[in-house]
Coordinates of C-alpha atoms and ligand atoms in Angstrom, one line a residue:
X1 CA 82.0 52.4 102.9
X2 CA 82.9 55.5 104.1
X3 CA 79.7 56.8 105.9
X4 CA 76.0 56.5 106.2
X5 CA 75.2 59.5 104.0
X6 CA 78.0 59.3 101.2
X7 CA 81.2 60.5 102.0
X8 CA 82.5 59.2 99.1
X9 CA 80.8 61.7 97.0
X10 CA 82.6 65.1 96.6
X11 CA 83.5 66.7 100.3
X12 CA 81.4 69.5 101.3
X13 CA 84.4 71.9 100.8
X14 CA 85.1 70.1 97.1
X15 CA 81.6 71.0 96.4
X16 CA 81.0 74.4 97.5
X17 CA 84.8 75.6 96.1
X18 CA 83.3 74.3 92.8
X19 CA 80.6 76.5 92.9
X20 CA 82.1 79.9 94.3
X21 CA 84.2 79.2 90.9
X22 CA 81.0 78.7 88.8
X23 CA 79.1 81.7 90.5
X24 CA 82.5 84.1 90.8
X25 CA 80.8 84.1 94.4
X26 CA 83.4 85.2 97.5
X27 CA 84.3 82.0 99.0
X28 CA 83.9 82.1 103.1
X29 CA 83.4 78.5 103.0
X30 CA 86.6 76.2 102.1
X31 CA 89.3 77.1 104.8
X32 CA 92.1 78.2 103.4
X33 CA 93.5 82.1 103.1
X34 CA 94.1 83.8 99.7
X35 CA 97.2 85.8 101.3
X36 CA 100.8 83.8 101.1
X37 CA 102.4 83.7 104.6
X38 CA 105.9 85.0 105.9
X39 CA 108.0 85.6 103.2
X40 CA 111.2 83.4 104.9
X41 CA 109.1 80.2 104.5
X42 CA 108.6 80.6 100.7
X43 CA 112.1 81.9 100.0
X44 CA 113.5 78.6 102.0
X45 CA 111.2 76.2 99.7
X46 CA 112.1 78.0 96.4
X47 CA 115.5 77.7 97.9
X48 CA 115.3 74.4 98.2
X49 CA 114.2 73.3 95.0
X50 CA 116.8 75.1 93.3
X51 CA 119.4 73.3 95.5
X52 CA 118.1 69.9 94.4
X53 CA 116.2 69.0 97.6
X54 CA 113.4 67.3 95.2
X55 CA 114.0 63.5 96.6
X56 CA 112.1 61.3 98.7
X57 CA 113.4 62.4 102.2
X58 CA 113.5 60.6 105.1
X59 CA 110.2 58.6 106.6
X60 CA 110.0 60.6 109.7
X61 CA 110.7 63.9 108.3
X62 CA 114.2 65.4 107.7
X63 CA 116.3 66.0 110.9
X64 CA 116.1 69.8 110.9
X65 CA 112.4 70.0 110.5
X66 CA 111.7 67.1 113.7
X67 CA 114.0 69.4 115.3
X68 CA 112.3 72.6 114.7
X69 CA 108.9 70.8 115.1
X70 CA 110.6 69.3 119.0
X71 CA 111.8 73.1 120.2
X72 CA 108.5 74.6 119.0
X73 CA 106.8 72.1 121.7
X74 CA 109.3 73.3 123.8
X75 CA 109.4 77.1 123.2
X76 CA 105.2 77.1 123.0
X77 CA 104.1 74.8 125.9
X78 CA 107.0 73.1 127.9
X79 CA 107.1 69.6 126.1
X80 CA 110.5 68.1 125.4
X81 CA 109.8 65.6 122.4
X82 CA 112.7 63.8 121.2
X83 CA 113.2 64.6 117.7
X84 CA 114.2 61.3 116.5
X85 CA 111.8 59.2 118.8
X86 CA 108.4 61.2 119.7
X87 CA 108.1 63.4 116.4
X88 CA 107.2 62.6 112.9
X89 CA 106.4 64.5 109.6
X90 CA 103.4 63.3 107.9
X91 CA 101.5 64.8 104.7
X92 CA 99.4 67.2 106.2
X93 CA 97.1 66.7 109.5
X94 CA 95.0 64.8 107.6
X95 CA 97.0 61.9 107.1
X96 CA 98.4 62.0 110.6
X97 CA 94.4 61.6 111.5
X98 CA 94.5 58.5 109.0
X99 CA 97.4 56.9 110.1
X100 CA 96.6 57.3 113.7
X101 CA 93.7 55.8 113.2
X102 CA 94.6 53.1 111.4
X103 CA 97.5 52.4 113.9
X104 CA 95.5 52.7 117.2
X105 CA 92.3 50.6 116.3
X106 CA 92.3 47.3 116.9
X107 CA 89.0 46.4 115.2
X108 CA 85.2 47.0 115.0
X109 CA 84.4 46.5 119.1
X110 CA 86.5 49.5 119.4
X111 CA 85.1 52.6 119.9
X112 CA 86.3 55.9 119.1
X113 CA 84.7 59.7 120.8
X114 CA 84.6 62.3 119.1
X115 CA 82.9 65.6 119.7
X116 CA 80.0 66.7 117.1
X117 CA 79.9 68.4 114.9
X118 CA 83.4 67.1 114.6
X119 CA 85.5 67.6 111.0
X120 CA 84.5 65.7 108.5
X121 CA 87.7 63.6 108.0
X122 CA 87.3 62.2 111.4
X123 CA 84.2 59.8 110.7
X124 CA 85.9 58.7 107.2
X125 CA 89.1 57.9 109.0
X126 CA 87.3 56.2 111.9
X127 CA 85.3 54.1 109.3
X128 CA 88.4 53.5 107.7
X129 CA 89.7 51.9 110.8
X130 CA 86.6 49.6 111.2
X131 CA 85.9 51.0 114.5
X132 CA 82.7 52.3 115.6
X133 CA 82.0 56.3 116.1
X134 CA 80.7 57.4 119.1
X135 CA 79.4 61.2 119.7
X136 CA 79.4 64.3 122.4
X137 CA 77.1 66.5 121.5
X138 CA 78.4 70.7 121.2
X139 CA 74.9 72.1 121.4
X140 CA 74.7 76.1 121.0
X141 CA 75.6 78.9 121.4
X142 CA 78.3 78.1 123.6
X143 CA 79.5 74.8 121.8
X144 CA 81.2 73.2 124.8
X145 CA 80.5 69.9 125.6
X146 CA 78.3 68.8 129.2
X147 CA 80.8 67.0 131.0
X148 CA 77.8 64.2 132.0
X149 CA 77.9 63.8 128.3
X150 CA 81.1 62.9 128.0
X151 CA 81.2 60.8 130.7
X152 CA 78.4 58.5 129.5
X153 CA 80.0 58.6 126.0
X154 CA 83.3 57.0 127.7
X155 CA 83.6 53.6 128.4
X156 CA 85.5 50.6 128.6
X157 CA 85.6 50.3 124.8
X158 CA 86.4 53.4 124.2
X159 CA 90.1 52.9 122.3
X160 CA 90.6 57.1 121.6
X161 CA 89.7 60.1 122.2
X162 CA 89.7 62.1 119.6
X163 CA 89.8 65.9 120.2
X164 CA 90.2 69.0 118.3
X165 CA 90.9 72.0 119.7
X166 CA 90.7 74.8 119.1
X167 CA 87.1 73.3 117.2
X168 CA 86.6 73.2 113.3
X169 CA 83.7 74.1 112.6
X170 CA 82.3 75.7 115.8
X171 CA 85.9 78.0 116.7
X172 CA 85.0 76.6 119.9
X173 CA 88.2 76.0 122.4
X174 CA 88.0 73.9 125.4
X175 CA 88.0 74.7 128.7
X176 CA 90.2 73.3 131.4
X177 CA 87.9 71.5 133.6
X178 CA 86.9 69.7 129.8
X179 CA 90.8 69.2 129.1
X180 CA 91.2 67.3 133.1
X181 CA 88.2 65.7 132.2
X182 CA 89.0 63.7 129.0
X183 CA 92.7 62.9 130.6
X184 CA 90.6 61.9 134.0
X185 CA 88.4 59.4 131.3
X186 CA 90.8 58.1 129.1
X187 CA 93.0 57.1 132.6
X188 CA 89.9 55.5 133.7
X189 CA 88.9 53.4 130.9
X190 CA 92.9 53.0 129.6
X191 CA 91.7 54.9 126.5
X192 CA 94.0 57.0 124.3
X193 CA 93.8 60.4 123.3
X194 CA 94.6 62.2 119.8
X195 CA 94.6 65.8 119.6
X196 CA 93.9 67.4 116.6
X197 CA 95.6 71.0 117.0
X198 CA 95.9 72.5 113.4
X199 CA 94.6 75.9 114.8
X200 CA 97.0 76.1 118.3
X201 CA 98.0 79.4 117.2
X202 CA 94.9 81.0 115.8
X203 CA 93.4 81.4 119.2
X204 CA 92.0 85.1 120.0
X205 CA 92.0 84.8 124.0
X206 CA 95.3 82.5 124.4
X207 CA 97.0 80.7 125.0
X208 CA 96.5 77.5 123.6
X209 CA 97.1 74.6 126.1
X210 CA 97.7 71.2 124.7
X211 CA 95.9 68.1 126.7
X212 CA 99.6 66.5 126.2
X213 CA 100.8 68.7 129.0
X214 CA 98.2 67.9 131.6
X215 CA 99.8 65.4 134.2
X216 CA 99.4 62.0 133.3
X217 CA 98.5 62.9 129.6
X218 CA 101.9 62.6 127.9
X219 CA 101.9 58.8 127.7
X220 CA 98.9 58.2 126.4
X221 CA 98.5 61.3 124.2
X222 CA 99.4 61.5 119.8
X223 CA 99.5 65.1 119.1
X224 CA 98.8 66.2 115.9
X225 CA 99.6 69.4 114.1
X226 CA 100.2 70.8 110.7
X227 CA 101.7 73.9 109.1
X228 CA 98.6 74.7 107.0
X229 CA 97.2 77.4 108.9
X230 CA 99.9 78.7 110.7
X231 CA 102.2 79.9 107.7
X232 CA 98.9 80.1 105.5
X233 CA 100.4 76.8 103.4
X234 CA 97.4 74.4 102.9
X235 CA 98.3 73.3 99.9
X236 CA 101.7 72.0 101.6
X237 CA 100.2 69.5 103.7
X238 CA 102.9 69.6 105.9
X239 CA 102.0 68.3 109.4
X240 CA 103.1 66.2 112.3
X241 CA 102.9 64.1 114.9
X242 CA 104.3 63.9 118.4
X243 CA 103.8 61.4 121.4
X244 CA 105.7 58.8 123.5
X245 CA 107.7 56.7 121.3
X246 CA 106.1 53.5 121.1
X247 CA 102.6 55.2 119.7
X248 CA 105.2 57.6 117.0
X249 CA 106.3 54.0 115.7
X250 CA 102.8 53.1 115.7
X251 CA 101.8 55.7 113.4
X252 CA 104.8 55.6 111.3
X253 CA 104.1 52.1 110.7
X254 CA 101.4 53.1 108.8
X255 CA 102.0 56.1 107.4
X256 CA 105.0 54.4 105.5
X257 CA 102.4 52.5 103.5
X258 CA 100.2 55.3 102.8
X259 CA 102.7 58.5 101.5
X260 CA 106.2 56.4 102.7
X261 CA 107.3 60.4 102.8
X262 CA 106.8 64.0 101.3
X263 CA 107.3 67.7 100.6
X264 CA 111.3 67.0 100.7
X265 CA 111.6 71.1 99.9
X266 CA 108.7 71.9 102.2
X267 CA 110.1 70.3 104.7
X268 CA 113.1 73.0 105.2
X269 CA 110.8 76.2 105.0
X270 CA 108.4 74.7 107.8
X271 CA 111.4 74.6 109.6
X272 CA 112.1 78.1 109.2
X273 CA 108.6 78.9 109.9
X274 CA 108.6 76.8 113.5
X275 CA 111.5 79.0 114.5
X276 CA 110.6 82.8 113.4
X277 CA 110.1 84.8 116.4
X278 CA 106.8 84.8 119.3
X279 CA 106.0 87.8 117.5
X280 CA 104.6 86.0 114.2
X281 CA 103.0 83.8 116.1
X282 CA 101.0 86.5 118.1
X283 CA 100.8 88.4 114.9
X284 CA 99.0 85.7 113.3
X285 CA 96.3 85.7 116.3
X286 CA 96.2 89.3 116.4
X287 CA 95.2 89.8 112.4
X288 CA 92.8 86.8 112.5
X289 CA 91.1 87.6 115.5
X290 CA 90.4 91.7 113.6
X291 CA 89.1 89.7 110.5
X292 CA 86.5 87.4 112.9
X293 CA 85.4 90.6 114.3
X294 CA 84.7 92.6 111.0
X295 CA 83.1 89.1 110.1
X296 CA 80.9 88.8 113.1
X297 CA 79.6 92.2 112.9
X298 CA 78.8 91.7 108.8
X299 CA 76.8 88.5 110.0
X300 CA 75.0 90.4 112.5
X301 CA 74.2 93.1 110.3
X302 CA 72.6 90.9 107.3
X303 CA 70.7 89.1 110.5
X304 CA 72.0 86.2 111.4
X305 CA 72.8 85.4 115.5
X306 CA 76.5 85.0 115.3
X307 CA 78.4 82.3 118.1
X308 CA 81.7 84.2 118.5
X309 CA 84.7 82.0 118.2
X310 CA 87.4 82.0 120.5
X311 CA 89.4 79.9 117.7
X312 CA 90.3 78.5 114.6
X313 CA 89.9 80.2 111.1
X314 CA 85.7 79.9 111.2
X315 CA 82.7 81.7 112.8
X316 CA 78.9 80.1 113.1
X317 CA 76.3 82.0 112.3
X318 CA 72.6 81.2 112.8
X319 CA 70.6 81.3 109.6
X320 CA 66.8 80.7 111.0
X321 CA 66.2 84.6 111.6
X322 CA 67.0 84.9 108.4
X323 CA 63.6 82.5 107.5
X324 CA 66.0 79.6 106.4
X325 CA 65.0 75.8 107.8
X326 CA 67.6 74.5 106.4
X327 CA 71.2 75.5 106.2
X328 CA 72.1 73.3 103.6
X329 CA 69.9 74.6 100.9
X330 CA 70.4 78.2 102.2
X331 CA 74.0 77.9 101.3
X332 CA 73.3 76.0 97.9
X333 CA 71.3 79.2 97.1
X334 CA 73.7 81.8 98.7
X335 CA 75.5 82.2 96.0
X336 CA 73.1 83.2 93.7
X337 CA 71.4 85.3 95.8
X338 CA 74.1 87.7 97.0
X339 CA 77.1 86.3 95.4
X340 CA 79.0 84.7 98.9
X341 CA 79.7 80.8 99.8
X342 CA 79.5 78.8 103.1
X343 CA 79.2 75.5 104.5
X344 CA 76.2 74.0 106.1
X345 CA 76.9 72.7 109.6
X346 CA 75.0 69.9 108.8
X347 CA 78.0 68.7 106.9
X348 CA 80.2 68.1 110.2
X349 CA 77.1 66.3 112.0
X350 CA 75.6 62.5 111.5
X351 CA 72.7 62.3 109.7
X352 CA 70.6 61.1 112.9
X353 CA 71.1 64.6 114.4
X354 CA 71.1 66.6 111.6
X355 CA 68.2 68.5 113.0
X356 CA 69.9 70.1 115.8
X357 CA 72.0 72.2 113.6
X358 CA 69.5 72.4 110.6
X359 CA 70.1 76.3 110.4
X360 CA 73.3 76.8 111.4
X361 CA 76.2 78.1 108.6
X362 CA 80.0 78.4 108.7
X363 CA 81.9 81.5 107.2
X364 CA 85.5 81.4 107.2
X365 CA 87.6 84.7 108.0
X366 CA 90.7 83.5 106.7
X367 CA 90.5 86.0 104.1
X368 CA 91.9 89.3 103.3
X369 CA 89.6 92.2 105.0
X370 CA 88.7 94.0 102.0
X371 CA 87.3 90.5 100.7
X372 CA 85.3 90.0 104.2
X373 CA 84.3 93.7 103.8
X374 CA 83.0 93.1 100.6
X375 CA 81.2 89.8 101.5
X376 CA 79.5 91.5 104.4
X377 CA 78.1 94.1 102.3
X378 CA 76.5 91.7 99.9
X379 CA 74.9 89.7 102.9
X380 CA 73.2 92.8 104.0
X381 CA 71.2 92.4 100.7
X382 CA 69.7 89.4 103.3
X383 CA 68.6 91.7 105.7
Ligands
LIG1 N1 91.9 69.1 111.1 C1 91.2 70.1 111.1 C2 90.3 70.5 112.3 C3 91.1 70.9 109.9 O1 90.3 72.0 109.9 C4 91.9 70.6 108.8 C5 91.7 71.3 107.6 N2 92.5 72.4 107.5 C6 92.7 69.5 108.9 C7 92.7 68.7 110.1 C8 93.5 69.0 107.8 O2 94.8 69.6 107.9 P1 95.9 69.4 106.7 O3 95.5 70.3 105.6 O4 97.2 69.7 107.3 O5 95.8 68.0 106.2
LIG2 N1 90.0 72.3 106.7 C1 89.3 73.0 105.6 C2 88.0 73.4 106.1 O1 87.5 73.0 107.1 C3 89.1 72.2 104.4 C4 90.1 71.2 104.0 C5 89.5 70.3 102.9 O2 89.0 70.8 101.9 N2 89.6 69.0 103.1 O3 87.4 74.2 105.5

């Protein structure tokens, strides 16, 4: 049930992870770092465990950790959630996306936008939900979406909006005349927006803006973070949701029937990690955006035409120079080849339009720079 082409089979990361493990291949293709983050947030969960904090805590999250989540939309961009009305914990981003999803749709004459390629949770959840998926085109190099586009994809069935930013898999990040434009829509057509913003703070010309603080947004906006990427904790899933109240309860509904609650002593280190200083949080933008750059000029050197991201933990790389026609059967051989892993855009795109991205590849450069180093050397074998 979950999608025209199988997405109940393995997920593209499952399957590629799998075989950087069989090959001993470098993996640039499942996002997720091999450094541990800031030391404060692992001390405060070991911390934790040893104090006994190994119950179910509360539904929403634990005080200090809405809290913490509340000033950080304060300190970052000028929101003033409520911690105990407009912010809740969920397990990870991803089941903030499920949850809100489930919540929001009403039933299958609802439609939900997304842009495409769009991560590859967001048609599962939106089949989930019944409704019906509706697309907006990123074409390349640029990856930004023509506003006629949207505007044709927006209608009076339209139930959400949903938007991440900055972009998985393209590192695209919106523009501001984009931004007014989906809040100008969803006004319009009474539609809601979700924001997806796991990667707000790996952006490498900042800084981020959140739709939720456009005027008129706020009301009809669910937020949706996680701590994954920030403090280098995927395996946490730690993540969270903030919005007016009414759409929070919404959500929680749900999400009390899928995970109740969890990560009682992740909870307390994530709160740590919300409050260390501006500083990390630059930091964080400032070593990334090094590592895209060493990555991008690898790419170019084994051949491929490289789309610079302005965001997120992943680079697109254009494979047809290279003679490949198709992306996913490029990176099924990769490995073998020259010993590195990456994903096939193909895997973030319908099956219908496959063809527009049929060469296109994502490397992730959310790994440590000897590693990327390394991995560019072997793709110059391509050249
Ligand atoms: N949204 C996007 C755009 C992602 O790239 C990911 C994966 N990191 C998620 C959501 C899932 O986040 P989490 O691991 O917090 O569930
Ligand atoms: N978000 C990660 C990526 O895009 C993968 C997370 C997962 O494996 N579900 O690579």
């Amino acid at each position: 049930m979950l999608g025209e082409d199988g997405r109940s089979a393995p997920t593209i990361f499952a399957e590629m992870s799998a075989l950087a493990v069989r090959t001993g291949a470098i993996n640039l293709g499942q996002g997720f770092p091999d450094e541990d983050g800031p030391a404060i947030v692992l001390e405060t969960a070991r911390r934790a465990i040893a104090d006994g904090v190994n119950q179910y805590p509360p539904g929403r999250g634990i005080p200090e950790l809405c809290e913490a989540i509340a000033e950080h939309q304060h300190r970052f961009y000028g929101l003033r959630p409520d911690p105990q009305r407009n912010v809740l914990v969920t397990a990870g981003a991803t089941e903030a996306l499920a949850a809100t999803l489930l919540a929001l749709v009403d039933g299958p004459d609802d439609e939900v936008v997304v842009f495409e390629p769009y991560y590859d949770a967001y048609a599962a959840c939106v089949a989930l939900s019944g409704a019906r998926l509706v697309t907006v085109p990123l074409r390349p190099p640029a990856f930004a979406p023509d506003l006629d586009d949207l505007r044709a994809a927006v209608g009076d069935r339209t139930r959400l909006i949903l938007v991440n930013d900055p972009h998985n898999p393209t590192g695209a990040v919106l523009d501001a005349a984009t931004r007014a434009e989906i809040v100008r829509l969803a006004e319009r057509h009474d539609a809601l927006i979700v924001t997806d913003e796991v990667y707000e703070h790996l952006i490498f010309d900042g800084p981020h803006t959140p739709i939720a603080t456009l005027p008129g947004a706020w009301e009809r906006t669910v937020s949706i973070s996680s701590a994954g990427k920030t403090f280098s904790t995927t395996g946490w899933k730690i993540g969270w949701v903030t919005g007016p109240a009414d759409l929070v309860d919404a959500v929680l509904a749900v999400k009390q029937f899928l995970t109740y609650a969890g990560g009682a002593p992740f909870q307390p280190a994530i709160a740590a990690g919300l409050r260390l200083p501006d500083a990390f949080f630059t930091g964080i933008a400032d070593t990334l955006r090094a590592k895209r750059d060493l990555l991008a000029d690898g790419l170019r050197d084994a051949g491929f035409a490289v789309s610079p991201a302005a965001g997120s933990y992943f680079t697109l790389a254009d494979a047809a120079g290279l003679g490949a026609r198709d992306a996913a059967d490029f990176c099924r051989a990769l490995p073998e080849r020259v010993g590195v892993v990456a994903i096939p855009l193909t895997a973030f795109v319908t099956a219908a339009h496959r063809r527009d991205y049929a060469t296109l590849v994502r490397f992730a450069a959310c790994k440590r720079v000897e590693v990327i180093a390394e991995a560019a050397r072997r793709l110059r074998a391509l050249a």
